[in-house]
CSV table of N, CA and C in Angstrom, one decimal:
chain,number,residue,atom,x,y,z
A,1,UNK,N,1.2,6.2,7.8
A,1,UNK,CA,2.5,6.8,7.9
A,1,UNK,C,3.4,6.2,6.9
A,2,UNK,N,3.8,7.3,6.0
A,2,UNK,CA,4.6,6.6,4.7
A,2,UNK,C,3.9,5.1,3.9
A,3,UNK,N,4.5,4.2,4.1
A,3,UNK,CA,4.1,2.8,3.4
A,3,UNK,C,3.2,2.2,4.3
A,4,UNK,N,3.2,2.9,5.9
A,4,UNK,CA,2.7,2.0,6.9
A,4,UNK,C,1.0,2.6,6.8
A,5,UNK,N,0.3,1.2,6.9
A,5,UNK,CA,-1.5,1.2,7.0
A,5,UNK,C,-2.2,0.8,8.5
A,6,UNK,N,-2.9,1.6,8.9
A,6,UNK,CA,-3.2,1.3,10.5
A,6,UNK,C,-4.7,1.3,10.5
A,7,UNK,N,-5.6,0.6,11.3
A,7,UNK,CA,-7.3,0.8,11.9
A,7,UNK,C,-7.2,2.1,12.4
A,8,UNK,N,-7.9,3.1,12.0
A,8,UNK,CA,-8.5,3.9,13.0
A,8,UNK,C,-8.7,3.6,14.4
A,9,UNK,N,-9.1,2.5,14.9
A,9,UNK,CA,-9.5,2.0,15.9
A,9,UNK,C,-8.1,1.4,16.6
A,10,UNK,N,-7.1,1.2,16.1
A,10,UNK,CA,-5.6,0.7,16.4
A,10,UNK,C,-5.2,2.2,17.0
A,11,UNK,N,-4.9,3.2,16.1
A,11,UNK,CA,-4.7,4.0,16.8
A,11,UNK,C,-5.0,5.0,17.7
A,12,UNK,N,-6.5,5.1,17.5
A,12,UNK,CA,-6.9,5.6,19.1
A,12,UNK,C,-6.6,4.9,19.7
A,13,UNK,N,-6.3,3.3,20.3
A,13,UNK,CA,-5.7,2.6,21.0
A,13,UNK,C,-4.3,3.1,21.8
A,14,UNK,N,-3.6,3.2,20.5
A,14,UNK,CA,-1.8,3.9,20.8
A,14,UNK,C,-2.2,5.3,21.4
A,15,UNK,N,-3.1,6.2,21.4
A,15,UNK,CA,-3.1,7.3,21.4
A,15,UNK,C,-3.4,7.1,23.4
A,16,UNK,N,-4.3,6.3,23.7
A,16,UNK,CA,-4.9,6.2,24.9
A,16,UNK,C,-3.6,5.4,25.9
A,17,UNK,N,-3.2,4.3,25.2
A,17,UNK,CA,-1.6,4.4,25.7
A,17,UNK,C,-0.9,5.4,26.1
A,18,UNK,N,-0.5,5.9,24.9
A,18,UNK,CA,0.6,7.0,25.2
A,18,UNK,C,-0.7,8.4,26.1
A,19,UNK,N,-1.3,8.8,26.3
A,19,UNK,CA,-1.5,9.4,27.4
A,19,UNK,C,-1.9,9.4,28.4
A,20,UNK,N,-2.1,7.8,28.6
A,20,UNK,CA,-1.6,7.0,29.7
A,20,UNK,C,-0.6,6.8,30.5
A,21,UNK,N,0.7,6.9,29.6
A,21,UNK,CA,2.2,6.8,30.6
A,21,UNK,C,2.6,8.6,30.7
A,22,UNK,N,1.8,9.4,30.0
A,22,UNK,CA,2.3,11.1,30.6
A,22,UNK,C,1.6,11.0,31.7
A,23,UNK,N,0.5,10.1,32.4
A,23,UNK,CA,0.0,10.6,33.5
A,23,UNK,C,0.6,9.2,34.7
A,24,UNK,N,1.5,8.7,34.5
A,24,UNK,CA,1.9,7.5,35.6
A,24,UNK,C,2.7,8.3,36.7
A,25,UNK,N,3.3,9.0,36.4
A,25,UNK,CA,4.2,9.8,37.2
A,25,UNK,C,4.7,11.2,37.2
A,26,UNK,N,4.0,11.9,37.8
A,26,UNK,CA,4.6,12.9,37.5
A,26,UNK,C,6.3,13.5,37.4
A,27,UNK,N,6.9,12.5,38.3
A,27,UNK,CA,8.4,13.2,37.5
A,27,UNK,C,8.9,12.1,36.7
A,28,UNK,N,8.5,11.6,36.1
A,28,UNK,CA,9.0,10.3,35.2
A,28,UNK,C,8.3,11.1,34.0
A,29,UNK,N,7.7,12.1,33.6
A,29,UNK,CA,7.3,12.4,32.3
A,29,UNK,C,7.9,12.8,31.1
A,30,UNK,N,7.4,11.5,30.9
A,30,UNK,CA,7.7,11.0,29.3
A,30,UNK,C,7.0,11.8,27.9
A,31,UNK,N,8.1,12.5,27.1
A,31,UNK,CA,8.1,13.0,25.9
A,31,UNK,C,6.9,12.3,24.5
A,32,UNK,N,5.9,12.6,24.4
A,32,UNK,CA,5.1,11.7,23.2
A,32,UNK,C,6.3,11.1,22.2
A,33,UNK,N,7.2,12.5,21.9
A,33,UNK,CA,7.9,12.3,20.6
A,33,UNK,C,9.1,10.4,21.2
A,34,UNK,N,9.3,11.0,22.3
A,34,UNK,CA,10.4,9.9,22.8
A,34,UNK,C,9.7,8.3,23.1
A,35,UNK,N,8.4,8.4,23.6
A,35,UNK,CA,7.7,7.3,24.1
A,35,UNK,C,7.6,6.4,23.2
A,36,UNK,N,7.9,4.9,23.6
A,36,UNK,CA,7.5,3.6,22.6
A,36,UNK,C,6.4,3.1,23.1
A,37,UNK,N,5.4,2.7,22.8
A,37,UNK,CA,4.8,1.8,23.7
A,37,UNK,C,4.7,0.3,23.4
A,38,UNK,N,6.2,-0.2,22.8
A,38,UNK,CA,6.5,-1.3,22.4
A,38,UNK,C,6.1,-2.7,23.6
A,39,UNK,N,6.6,-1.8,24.9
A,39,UNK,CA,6.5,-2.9,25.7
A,39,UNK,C,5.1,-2.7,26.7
A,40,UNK,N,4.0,-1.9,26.0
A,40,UNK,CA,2.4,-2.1,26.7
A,40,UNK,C,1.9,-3.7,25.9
A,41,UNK,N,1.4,-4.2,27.2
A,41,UNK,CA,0.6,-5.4,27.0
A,41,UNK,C,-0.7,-5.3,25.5
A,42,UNK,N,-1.2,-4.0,26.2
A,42,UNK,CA,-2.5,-3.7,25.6
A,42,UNK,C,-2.0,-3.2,24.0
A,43,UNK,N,-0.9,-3.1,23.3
A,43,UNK,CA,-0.1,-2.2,22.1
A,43,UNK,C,-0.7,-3.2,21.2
A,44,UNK,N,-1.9,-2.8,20.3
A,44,UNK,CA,-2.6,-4.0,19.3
A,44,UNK,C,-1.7,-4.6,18.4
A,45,UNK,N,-1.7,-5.6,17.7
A,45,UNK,CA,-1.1,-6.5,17.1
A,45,UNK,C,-0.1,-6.0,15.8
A,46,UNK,N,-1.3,-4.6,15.4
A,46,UNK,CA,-0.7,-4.5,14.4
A,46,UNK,C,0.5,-3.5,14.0
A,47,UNK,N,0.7,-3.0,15.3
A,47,UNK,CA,1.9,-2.3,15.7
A,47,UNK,C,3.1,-2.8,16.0
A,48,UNK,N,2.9,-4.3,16.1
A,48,UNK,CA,4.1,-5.1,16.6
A,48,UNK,C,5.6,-4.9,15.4
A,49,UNK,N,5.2,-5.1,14.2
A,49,UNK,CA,6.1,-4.2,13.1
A,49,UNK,C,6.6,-3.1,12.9
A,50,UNK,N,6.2,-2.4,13.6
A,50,UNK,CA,6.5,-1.0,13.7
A,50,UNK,C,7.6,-1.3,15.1
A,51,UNK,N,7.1,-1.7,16.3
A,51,UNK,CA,8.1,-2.4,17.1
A,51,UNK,C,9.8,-2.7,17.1
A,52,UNK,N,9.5,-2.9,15.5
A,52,UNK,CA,11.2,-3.7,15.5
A,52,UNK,C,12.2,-2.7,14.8
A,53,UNK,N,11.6,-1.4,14.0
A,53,UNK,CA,12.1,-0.4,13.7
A,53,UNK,C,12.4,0.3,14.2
A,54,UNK,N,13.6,1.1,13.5
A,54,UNK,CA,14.4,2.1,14.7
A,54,UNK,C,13.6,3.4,14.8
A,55,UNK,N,13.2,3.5,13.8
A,55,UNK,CA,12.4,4.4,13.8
A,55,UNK,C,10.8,5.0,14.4
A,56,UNK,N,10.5,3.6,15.1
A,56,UNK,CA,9.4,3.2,16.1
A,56,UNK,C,8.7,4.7,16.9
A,57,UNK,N,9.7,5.1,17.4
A,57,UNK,CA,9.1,6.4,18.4
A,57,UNK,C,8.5,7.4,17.5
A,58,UNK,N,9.6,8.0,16.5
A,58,UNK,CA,8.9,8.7,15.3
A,58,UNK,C,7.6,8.1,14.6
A,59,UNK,N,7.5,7.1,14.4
A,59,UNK,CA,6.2,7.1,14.0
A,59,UNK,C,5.0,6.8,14.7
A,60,UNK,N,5.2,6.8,16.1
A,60,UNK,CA,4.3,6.3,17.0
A,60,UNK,C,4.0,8.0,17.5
A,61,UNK,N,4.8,8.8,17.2
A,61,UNK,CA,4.8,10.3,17.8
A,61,UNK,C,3.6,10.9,16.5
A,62,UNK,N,4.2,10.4,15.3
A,62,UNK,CA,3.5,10.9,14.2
A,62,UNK,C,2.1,10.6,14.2
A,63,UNK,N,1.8,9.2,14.7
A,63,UNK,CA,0.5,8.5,14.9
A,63,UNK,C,-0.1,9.0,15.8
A,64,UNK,N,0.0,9.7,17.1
A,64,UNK,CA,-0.2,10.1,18.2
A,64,UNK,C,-1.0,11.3,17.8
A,65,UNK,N,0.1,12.7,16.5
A,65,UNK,CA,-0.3,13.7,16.4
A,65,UNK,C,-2.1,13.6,15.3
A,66,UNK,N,-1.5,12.7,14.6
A,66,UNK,CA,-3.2,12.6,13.6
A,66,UNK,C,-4.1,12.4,13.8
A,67,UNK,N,-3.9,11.7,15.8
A,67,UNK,CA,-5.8,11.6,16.0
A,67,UNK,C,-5.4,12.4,17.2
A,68,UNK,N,-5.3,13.6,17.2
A,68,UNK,CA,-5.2,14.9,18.5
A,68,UNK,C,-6.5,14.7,18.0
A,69,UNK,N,-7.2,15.1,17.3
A,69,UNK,CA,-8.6,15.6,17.1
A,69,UNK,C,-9.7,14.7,16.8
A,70,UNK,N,-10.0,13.8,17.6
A,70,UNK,CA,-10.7,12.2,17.1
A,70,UNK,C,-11.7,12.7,16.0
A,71,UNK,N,-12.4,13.6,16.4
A,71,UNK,CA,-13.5,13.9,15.4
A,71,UNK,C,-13.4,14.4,13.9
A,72,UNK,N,-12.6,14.6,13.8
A,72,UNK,CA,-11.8,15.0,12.5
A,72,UNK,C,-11.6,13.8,12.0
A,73,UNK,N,-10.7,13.2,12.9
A,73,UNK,CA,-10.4,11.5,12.6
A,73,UNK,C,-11.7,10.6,11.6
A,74,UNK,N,-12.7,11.0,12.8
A,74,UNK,CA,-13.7,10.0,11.9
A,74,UNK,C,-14.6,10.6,11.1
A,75,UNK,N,-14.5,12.2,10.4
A,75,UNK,CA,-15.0,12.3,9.8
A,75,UNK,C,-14.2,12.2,8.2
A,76,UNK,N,-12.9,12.1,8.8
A,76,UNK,CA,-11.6,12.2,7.5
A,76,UNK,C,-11.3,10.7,7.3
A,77,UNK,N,-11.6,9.5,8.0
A,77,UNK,CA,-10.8,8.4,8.3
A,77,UNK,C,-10.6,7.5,7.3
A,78,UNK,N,-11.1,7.7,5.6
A,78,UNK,CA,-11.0,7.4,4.1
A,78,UNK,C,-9.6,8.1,3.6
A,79,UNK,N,-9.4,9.0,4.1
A,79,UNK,CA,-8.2,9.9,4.0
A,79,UNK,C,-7.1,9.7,4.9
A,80,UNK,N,-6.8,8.6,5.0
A,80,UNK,CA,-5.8,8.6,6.3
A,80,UNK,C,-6.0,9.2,7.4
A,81,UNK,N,-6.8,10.3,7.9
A,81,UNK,CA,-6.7,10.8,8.9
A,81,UNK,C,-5.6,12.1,8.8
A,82,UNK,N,-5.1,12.4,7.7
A,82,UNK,CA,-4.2,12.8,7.8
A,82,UNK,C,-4.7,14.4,6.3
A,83,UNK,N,-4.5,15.2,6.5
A,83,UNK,CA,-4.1,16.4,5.5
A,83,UNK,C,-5.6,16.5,4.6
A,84,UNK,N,-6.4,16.3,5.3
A,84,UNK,CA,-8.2,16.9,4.9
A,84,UNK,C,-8.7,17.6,5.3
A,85,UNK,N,-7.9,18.5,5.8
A,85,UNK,CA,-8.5,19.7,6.4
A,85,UNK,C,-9.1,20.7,5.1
């Protein structure tokens, strides 16, 4: 994302978070775009910088949408994951 560099394996992480808290409650449901998952236990290490930016939800939303398709993911994953179609 921009300057920022992530594990493939980091963000399926974030991805399994965040579709984890759309299923905690049904009337409590939370927006991907809106969602931090700054304050999950399980949010790997290397997202902790991304954390302290305001811009955090935006790129955790961004990060969310590039592994919709895991398989794509790992056959693109030299490519950021991102625009190898």
């Amino acid at each position: 994302d921009g300057d920022l560099k992530f594990s493939l394996e980091a963000v399926k992480k974030l991805k399994e978070l965040m579709d984890e808290s759309k299923h905690t409650n049904p009337r409590l449901v939370v927006s991907t775009a809106s969602y931090s998952p700054c304050d999950e236990k399980t949010l790997p290490e290397e997202f902790q910088s991304v954390c302290k930016r305001e811009d955090a939800s935006l790129i955790f939303g961004r990060l969310y949408v590039a592994v919709q398709d895991a398989d794509l993911c790992e056959i693109c994953a030299n490519a950021a994951c991102a625009g190898c179609f």
